Amino acid sequence: QLQLVESGGGLVQAGGSLRLSCAASGRTFTNYAMGWFRQSPGKEREFVAASSWIGDGKHYGGSVEGRFTISRNNAKNTVYLQMNGLEPEDTAVYYCAAGPLISRGLDLSSSYSYWGQGTQVTVSS
C-alpha cells in the first residue's frame, strides 16, 4: 500500500497563492498516477488535477485550469499543487490520491486506491 500525507494548506486572501505538497511512502512512487481532489461541506468531491505515471502527463478540472499547476518529484516521492489566483470558491479540504498503474479516468475518485487525510485551504474575500 501507499501512505499519503498532505501539507501546505492555510488561510490566504483572494488573489493569493499557495503550494500544497503530498508526500508518499510505502511503495514505489513512479508507477502511480497522482491526483488532487477537493471537497467543501455539503458538496461532492471535485477533481482538481492529476499527474499520470506515464511520462509527465497532466490533467486539470475545468474550474482550476489556468490557475493551478500539478507537478511531481519522483526522487522525493512528492507531488505538488501550485495554486495561483485563489478565489473564495477554492475554499475546501484538499486531498491527495494515488492510483497504481492507471492512465485513464484520472478525474474520477473511484480510480484511486489511496487517499491522504486532507489539508484545509481557506480563501478569504
JSON list of C-alpha atoms in Angstrom, two decimals:
[
{"chain": "A", "resi": 1, "resn": "GLN", "atom": "CA", "xyz": [0.00, 0.00, 0.00]},
{"chain": "A", "resi": 2, "resn": "LEU", "atom": "CA", "xyz": [0.87, 3.65, -0.18]},
{"chain": "A", "resi": 3, "resn": "GLN", "atom": "CA", "xyz": [0.67, 6.25, 2.57]},
{"chain": "A", "resi": 4, "resn": "LEU", "atom": "CA", "xyz": [-0.05, 9.86, 1.64]},
{"chain": "A", "resi": 5, "resn": "VAL", "atom": "CA", "xyz": [0.35, 12.97, 3.78]},
{"chain": "A", "resi": 6, "resn": "GLU", "atom": "CA", "xyz": [-0.73, 16.41, 2.57]},
{"chain": "A", "resi": 7, "resn": "SER", "atom": "CA", "xyz": [0.67, 19.68, 3.81]},
{"chain": "A", "resi": 8, "resn": "GLY", "atom": "CA", "xyz": [0.79, 23.34, 2.87]},
{"chain": "A", "resi": 9, "resn": "GLY", "atom": "CA", "xyz": [-2.80, 24.35, 3.47]},
{"chain": "A", "resi": 10, "resn": "GLY", "atom": "CA", "xyz": [-3.71, 27.55, 5.21]},
{"chain": "A", "resi": 11, "resn": "LEU", "atom": "CA", "xyz": [-5.54, 30.85, 5.09]},
{"chain": "A", "resi": 12, "resn": "VAL", "atom": "CA", "xyz": [-4.90, 33.20, 2.18]},
{"chain": "A", "resi": 13, "resn": "GLN", "atom": "CA", "xyz": [-6.58, 36.25, 0.69]},
{"chain": "A", "resi": 14, "resn": "ALA", "atom": "CA", "xyz": [-8.31, 36.19, -2.66]},
{"chain": "A", "resi": 15, "resn": "GLY", "atom": "CA", "xyz": [-5.78, 36.52, -5.46]},
{"chain": "A", "resi": 16, "resn": "GLY", "atom": "CA", "xyz": [-3.05, 34.94, -3.40]},
{"chain": "A", "resi": 17, "resn": "SER", "atom": "CA", "xyz": [-1.06, 31.77, -3.96]},
{"chain": "A", "resi": 18, "resn": "LEU", "atom": "CA", "xyz": [-0.42, 28.60, -2.07]},
{"chain": "A", "resi": 19, "resn": "ARG", "atom": "CA", "xyz": [1.50, 25.40, -2.75]},
{"chain": "A", "resi": 20, "resn": "LEU", "atom": "CA", "xyz": [0.31, 22.08, -1.44]},
{"chain": "A", "resi": 21, "resn": "SER", "atom": "CA", "xyz": [2.56, 19.08, -1.04]},
{"chain": "A", "resi": 22, "resn": "CYS", "atom": "CA", "xyz": [1.76, 15.39, -0.84]},
{"chain": "A", "resi": 23, "resn": "ALA", "atom": "CA", "xyz": [4.45, 13.08, 0.45]},
{"chain": "A", "resi": 24, "resn": "ALA", "atom": "CA", "xyz": [4.11, 9.41, -0.42]},
{"chain": "A", "resi": 25, "resn": "SER", "atom": "CA", "xyz": [5.70, 6.41, 1.19]},
{"chain": "A", "resi": 26, "resn": "GLY", "atom": "CA", "xyz": [5.32, 2.65, 1.29]},
{"chain": "A", "resi": 27, "resn": "ARG", "atom": "CA", "xyz": [5.72, 1.68, -2.36]},
{"chain": "A", "resi": 28, "resn": "THR", "atom": "CA", "xyz": [7.40, 2.93, -5.47]},
{"chain": "A", "resi": 29, "resn": "PHE", "atom": "CA", "xyz": [6.12, 6.35, -6.40]},
{"chain": "A", "resi": 30, "resn": "THR", "atom": "CA", "xyz": [6.95, 6.30, -10.08]},
{"chain": "A", "resi": 31, "resn": "ASN", "atom": "CA", "xyz": [4.27, 3.76, -11.03]},
{"chain": "A", "resi": 32, "resn": "TYR", "atom": "CA", "xyz": [1.40, 5.75, -9.52]},
{"chain": "A", "resi": 33, "resn": "ALA", "atom": "CA", "xyz": [-0.87, 8.33, -11.02]},
{"chain": "A", "resi": 34, "resn": "MET", "atom": "CA", "xyz": [-1.32, 11.12, -8.51]},
{"chain": "A", "resi": 35, "resn": "GLY", "atom": "CA", "xyz": [-4.39, 13.27, -8.17]},
{"chain": "A", "resi": 36, "resn": "TRP", "atom": "CA", "xyz": [-5.73, 16.19, -6.20]},
{"chain": "A", "resi": 37, "resn": "PHE", "atom": "CA", "xyz": [-9.37, 16.47, -5.20]},
{"chain": "A", "resi": 38, "resn": "ARG", "atom": "CA", "xyz": [-11.19, 18.92, -3.01]},
{"chain": "A", "resi": 39, "resn": "GLN", "atom": "CA", "xyz": [-14.38, 18.93, -1.01]},
{"chain": "A", "resi": 40, "resn": "SER", "atom": "CA", "xyz": [-16.40, 21.58, 0.78]},
{"chain": "A", "resi": 41, "resn": "PRO", "atom": "CA", "xyz": [-19.14, 20.86, 3.33]},
{"chain": "A", "resi": 42, "resn": "GLY", "atom": "CA", "xyz": [-22.31, 19.78, 1.60]},
{"chain": "A", "resi": 43, "resn": "LYS", "atom": "CA", "xyz": [-20.65, 19.41, -1.79]},
{"chain": "A", "resi": 44, "resn": "GLU", "atom": "CA", "xyz": [-19.44, 16.45, -3.80]},
{"chain": "A", "resi": 45, "resn": "ARG", "atom": "CA", "xyz": [-15.76, 15.74, -4.02]},
{"chain": "A", "resi": 46, "resn": "GLU", "atom": "CA", "xyz": [-14.38, 17.61, -7.02]},
{"chain": "A", "resi": 47, "resn": "PHE", "atom": "CA", "xyz": [-11.50, 16.72, -9.28]},
{"chain": "A", "resi": 48, "resn": "VAL", "atom": "CA", "xyz": [-8.75, 19.32, -9.27]},
{"chain": "A", "resi": 49, "resn": "ALA", "atom": "CA", "xyz": [-5.66, 17.96, -11.01]},
{"chain": "A", "resi": 50, "resn": "ALA", "atom": "CA", "xyz": [-3.80, 14.76, -11.80]},
{"chain": "A", "resi": 51, "resn": "SER", "atom": "CA", "xyz": [-0.38, 13.64, -12.93]},
{"chain": "A", "resi": 52, "resn": "SER", "atom": "CA", "xyz": [-0.14, 10.39, -14.87]},
{"chain": "A", "resi": 53, "resn": "TRP", "atom": "CA", "xyz": [2.60, 7.93, -14.02]},
{"chain": "A", "resi": 54, "resn": "ILE", "atom": "CA", "xyz": [3.28, 7.72, -17.75]},
{"chain": "A", "resi": 55, "resn": "GLY", "atom": "CA", "xyz": [5.69, 10.47, -18.59]},
{"chain": "A", "resi": 56, "resn": "ASP", "atom": "CA", "xyz": [4.63, 13.82, -17.21]},
{"chain": "A", "resi": 57, "resn": "GLY", "atom": "CA", "xyz": [1.05, 13.99, -18.42]},
{"chain": "A", "resi": 58, "resn": "LYS", "atom": "CA", "xyz": [-1.09, 16.49, -16.57]},
{"chain": "A", "resi": 59, "resn": "HIS", "atom": "CA", "xyz": [-4.83, 16.94, -16.32]},
{"chain": "A", "resi": 60, "resn": "TYR", "atom": "CA", "xyz": [-6.95, 19.63, -14.72]},
{"chain": "A", "resi": 61, "resn": "GLY", "atom": "CA", "xyz": [-10.51, 20.24, -13.72]},
{"chain": "A", "resi": 62, "resn": "GLY", "atom": "CA", "xyz": [-12.24, 22.98, -15.63]},
{"chain": "A", "resi": 63, "resn": "SER", "atom": "CA", "xyz": [-12.65, 25.19, -12.59]},
{"chain": "A", "resi": 64, "resn": "VAL", "atom": "CA", "xyz": [-8.92, 25.41, -11.92]},
{"chain": "A", "resi": 65, "resn": "GLU", "atom": "CA", "xyz": [-7.20, 25.06, -15.28]},
{"chain": "A", "resi": 66, "resn": "GLY", "atom": "CA", "xyz": [-5.04, 28.07, -15.95]},
{"chain": "A", "resi": 67, "resn": "ARG", "atom": "CA", "xyz": [-4.66, 28.83, -12.26]},
{"chain": "A", "resi": 68, "resn": "PHE", "atom": "CA", "xyz": [-3.36, 25.59, -10.72]},
{"chain": "A", "resi": 69, "resn": "THR", "atom": "CA", "xyz": [-0.34, 23.54, -11.69]},
{"chain": "A", "resi": 70, "resn": "ILE", "atom": "CA", "xyz": [0.43, 19.99, -10.64]},
{"chain": "A", "resi": 71, "resn": "SER", "atom": "CA", "xyz": [3.98, 18.69, -10.59]},
{"chain": "A", "resi": 72, "resn": "ARG", "atom": "CA", "xyz": [5.82, 15.76, -9.12]},
{"chain": "A", "resi": 73, "resn": "ASN", "atom": "CA", "xyz": [9.28, 14.92, -7.94]},
{"chain": "A", "resi": 74, "resn": "ASN", "atom": "CA", "xyz": [9.68, 11.17, -8.09]},
{"chain": "A", "resi": 75, "resn": "ALA", "atom": "CA", "xyz": [13.05, 11.25, -6.38]},
{"chain": "A", "resi": 76, "resn": "LYS", "atom": "CA", "xyz": [11.39, 12.89, -3.38]},
{"chain": "A", "resi": 77, "resn": "ASN", "atom": "CA", "xyz": [8.20, 10.82, -3.64]},
{"chain": "A", "resi": 78, "resn": "THR", "atom": "CA", "xyz": [6.25, 14.05, -3.59]},
{"chain": "A", "resi": 79, "resn": "VAL", "atom": "CA", "xyz": [3.55, 15.65, -5.70]},
{"chain": "A", "resi": 80, "resn": "TYR", "atom": "CA", "xyz": [2.75, 19.35, -5.57]},
{"chain": "A", "resi": 81, "resn": "LEU", "atom": "CA", "xyz": [-0.18, 21.57, -6.37]},
{"chain": "A", "resi": 82, "resn": "GLN", "atom": "CA", "xyz": [0.72, 25.18, -7.06]},
{"chain": "A", "resi": 83, "resn": "MET", "atom": "CA", "xyz": [-2.38, 27.32, -6.70]},
{"chain": "A", "resi": 84, "resn": "ASN", "atom": "CA", "xyz": [-2.40, 30.85, -8.06]},
{"chain": "A", "resi": 85, "resn": "GLY", "atom": "CA", "xyz": [-5.16, 33.39, -8.32]},
{"chain": "A", "resi": 86, "resn": "LEU", "atom": "CA", "xyz": [-7.06, 31.78, -5.47]},
{"chain": "A", "resi": 87, "resn": "GLU", "atom": "CA", "xyz": [-10.73, 32.58, -5.11]},
{"chain": "A", "resi": 88, "resn": "PRO", "atom": "CA", "xyz": [-13.14, 32.14, -2.20]},
{"chain": "A", "resi": 89, "resn": "GLU", "atom": "CA", "xyz": [-14.76, 29.30, -4.17]},
{"chain": "A", "resi": 90, "resn": "ASP", "atom": "CA", "xyz": [-11.48, 27.40, -3.86]},
{"chain": "A", "resi": 91, "resn": "THR", "atom": "CA", "xyz": [-12.02, 27.05, -0.13]},
{"chain": "A", "resi": 92, "resn": "ALA", "atom": "CA", "xyz": [-12.12, 23.35, 0.65]},
{"chain": "A", "resi": 93, "resn": "VAL", "atom": "CA", "xyz": [-10.28, 20.43, 2.11]},
{"chain": "A", "resi": 94, "resn": "TYR", "atom": "CA", "xyz": [-7.79, 19.28, -0.47]},
{"chain": "A", "resi": 95, "resn": "TYR", "atom": "CA", "xyz": [-7.00, 15.59, -0.73]},
{"chain": "A", "resi": 96, "resn": "CYS", "atom": "CA", "xyz": [-4.12, 13.83, -2.37]},
{"chain": "A", "resi": 97, "resn": "ALA", "atom": "CA", "xyz": [-4.84, 10.50, -4.03]},
{"chain": "A", "resi": 98, "resn": "ALA", "atom": "CA", "xyz": [-2.79, 7.76, -5.67]},
{"chain": "A", "resi": 99, "resn": "GLY", "atom": "CA", "xyz": [-3.73, 5.12, -8.20]},
{"chain": "A", "resi": 100, "resn": "PRO", "atom": "CA", "xyz": [-1.33, 2.38, -9.23]},
{"chain": "A", "resi": 101, "resn": "LEU", "atom": "CA", "xyz": [-0.71, 1.94, -12.94]},
{"chain": "A", "resi": 102, "resn": "ILE", "atom": "CA", "xyz": [-3.68, 3.98, -14.10]},
{"chain": "A", "resi": 103, "resn": "SER", "atom": "CA", "xyz": [-3.63, 6.36, -17.02]},
{"chain": "A", "resi": 104, "resn": "ARG", "atom": "CA", "xyz": [-7.33, 6.88, -17.71]},
{"chain": "A", "resi": 105, "resn": "GLY", "atom": "CA", "xyz": [-10.22, 8.09, -15.62]},
{"chain": "A", "resi": 106, "resn": "LEU", "atom": "CA", "xyz": [-7.88, 10.31, -13.65]},
{"chain": "A", "resi": 107, "resn": "ASP", "atom": "CA", "xyz": [-10.72, 12.72, -12.91]},
{"chain": "A", "resi": 108, "resn": "LEU", "atom": "CA", "xyz": [-12.73, 10.07, -11.07]},
{"chain": "A", "resi": 109, "resn": "SER", "atom": "CA", "xyz": [-12.39, 9.44, -7.36]},
{"chain": "A", "resi": 110, "resn": "SER", "atom": "CA", "xyz": [-13.10, 5.75, -7.95]},
{"chain": "A", "resi": 111, "resn": "SER", "atom": "CA", "xyz": [-9.92, 5.42, -9.98]},
{"chain": "A", "resi": 112, "resn": "TYR", "atom": "CA", "xyz": [-7.73, 5.97, -6.96]},
{"chain": "A", "resi": 113, "resn": "SER", "atom": "CA", "xyz": [-6.82, 3.42, -4.32]},
{"chain": "A", "resi": 114, "resn": "TYR", "atom": "CA", "xyz": [-5.14, 5.53, -1.67]},
{"chain": "A", "resi": 115, "resn": "TRP", "atom": "CA", "xyz": [-6.03, 8.83, -0.07]},
{"chain": "A", "resi": 116, "resn": "GLY", "atom": "CA", "xyz": [-4.47, 11.26, 2.33]},
{"chain": "A", "resi": 117, "resn": "GLN", "atom": "CA", "xyz": [-6.28, 12.85, 5.25]},
{"chain": "A", "resi": 118, "resn": "GLY", "atom": "CA", "xyz": [-6.55, 16.23, 3.56]},
{"chain": "A", "resi": 119, "resn": "THR", "atom": "CA", "xyz": [-5.35, 19.75, 4.20]},
{"chain": "A", "resi": 120, "resn": "GLN", "atom": "CA", "xyz": [-7.61, 22.76, 4.67]},
{"chain": "A", "resi": 121, "resn": "VAL", "atom": "CA", "xyz": [-7.38, 25.68, 2.27]},
{"chain": "A", "resi": 122, "resn": "THR", "atom": "CA", "xyz": [-9.36, 28.78, 3.15]},
{"chain": "A", "resi": 123, "resn": "VAL", "atom": "CA", "xyz": [-9.51, 31.78, 0.84]},
{"chain": "A", "resi": 124, "resn": "SER", "atom": "CA", "xyz": [-10.90, 34.98, 2.29]},
{"chain": "A", "resi": 125, "resn": "SER", "atom": "CA", "xyz": [-12.52, 37.75, 0.28]}
]
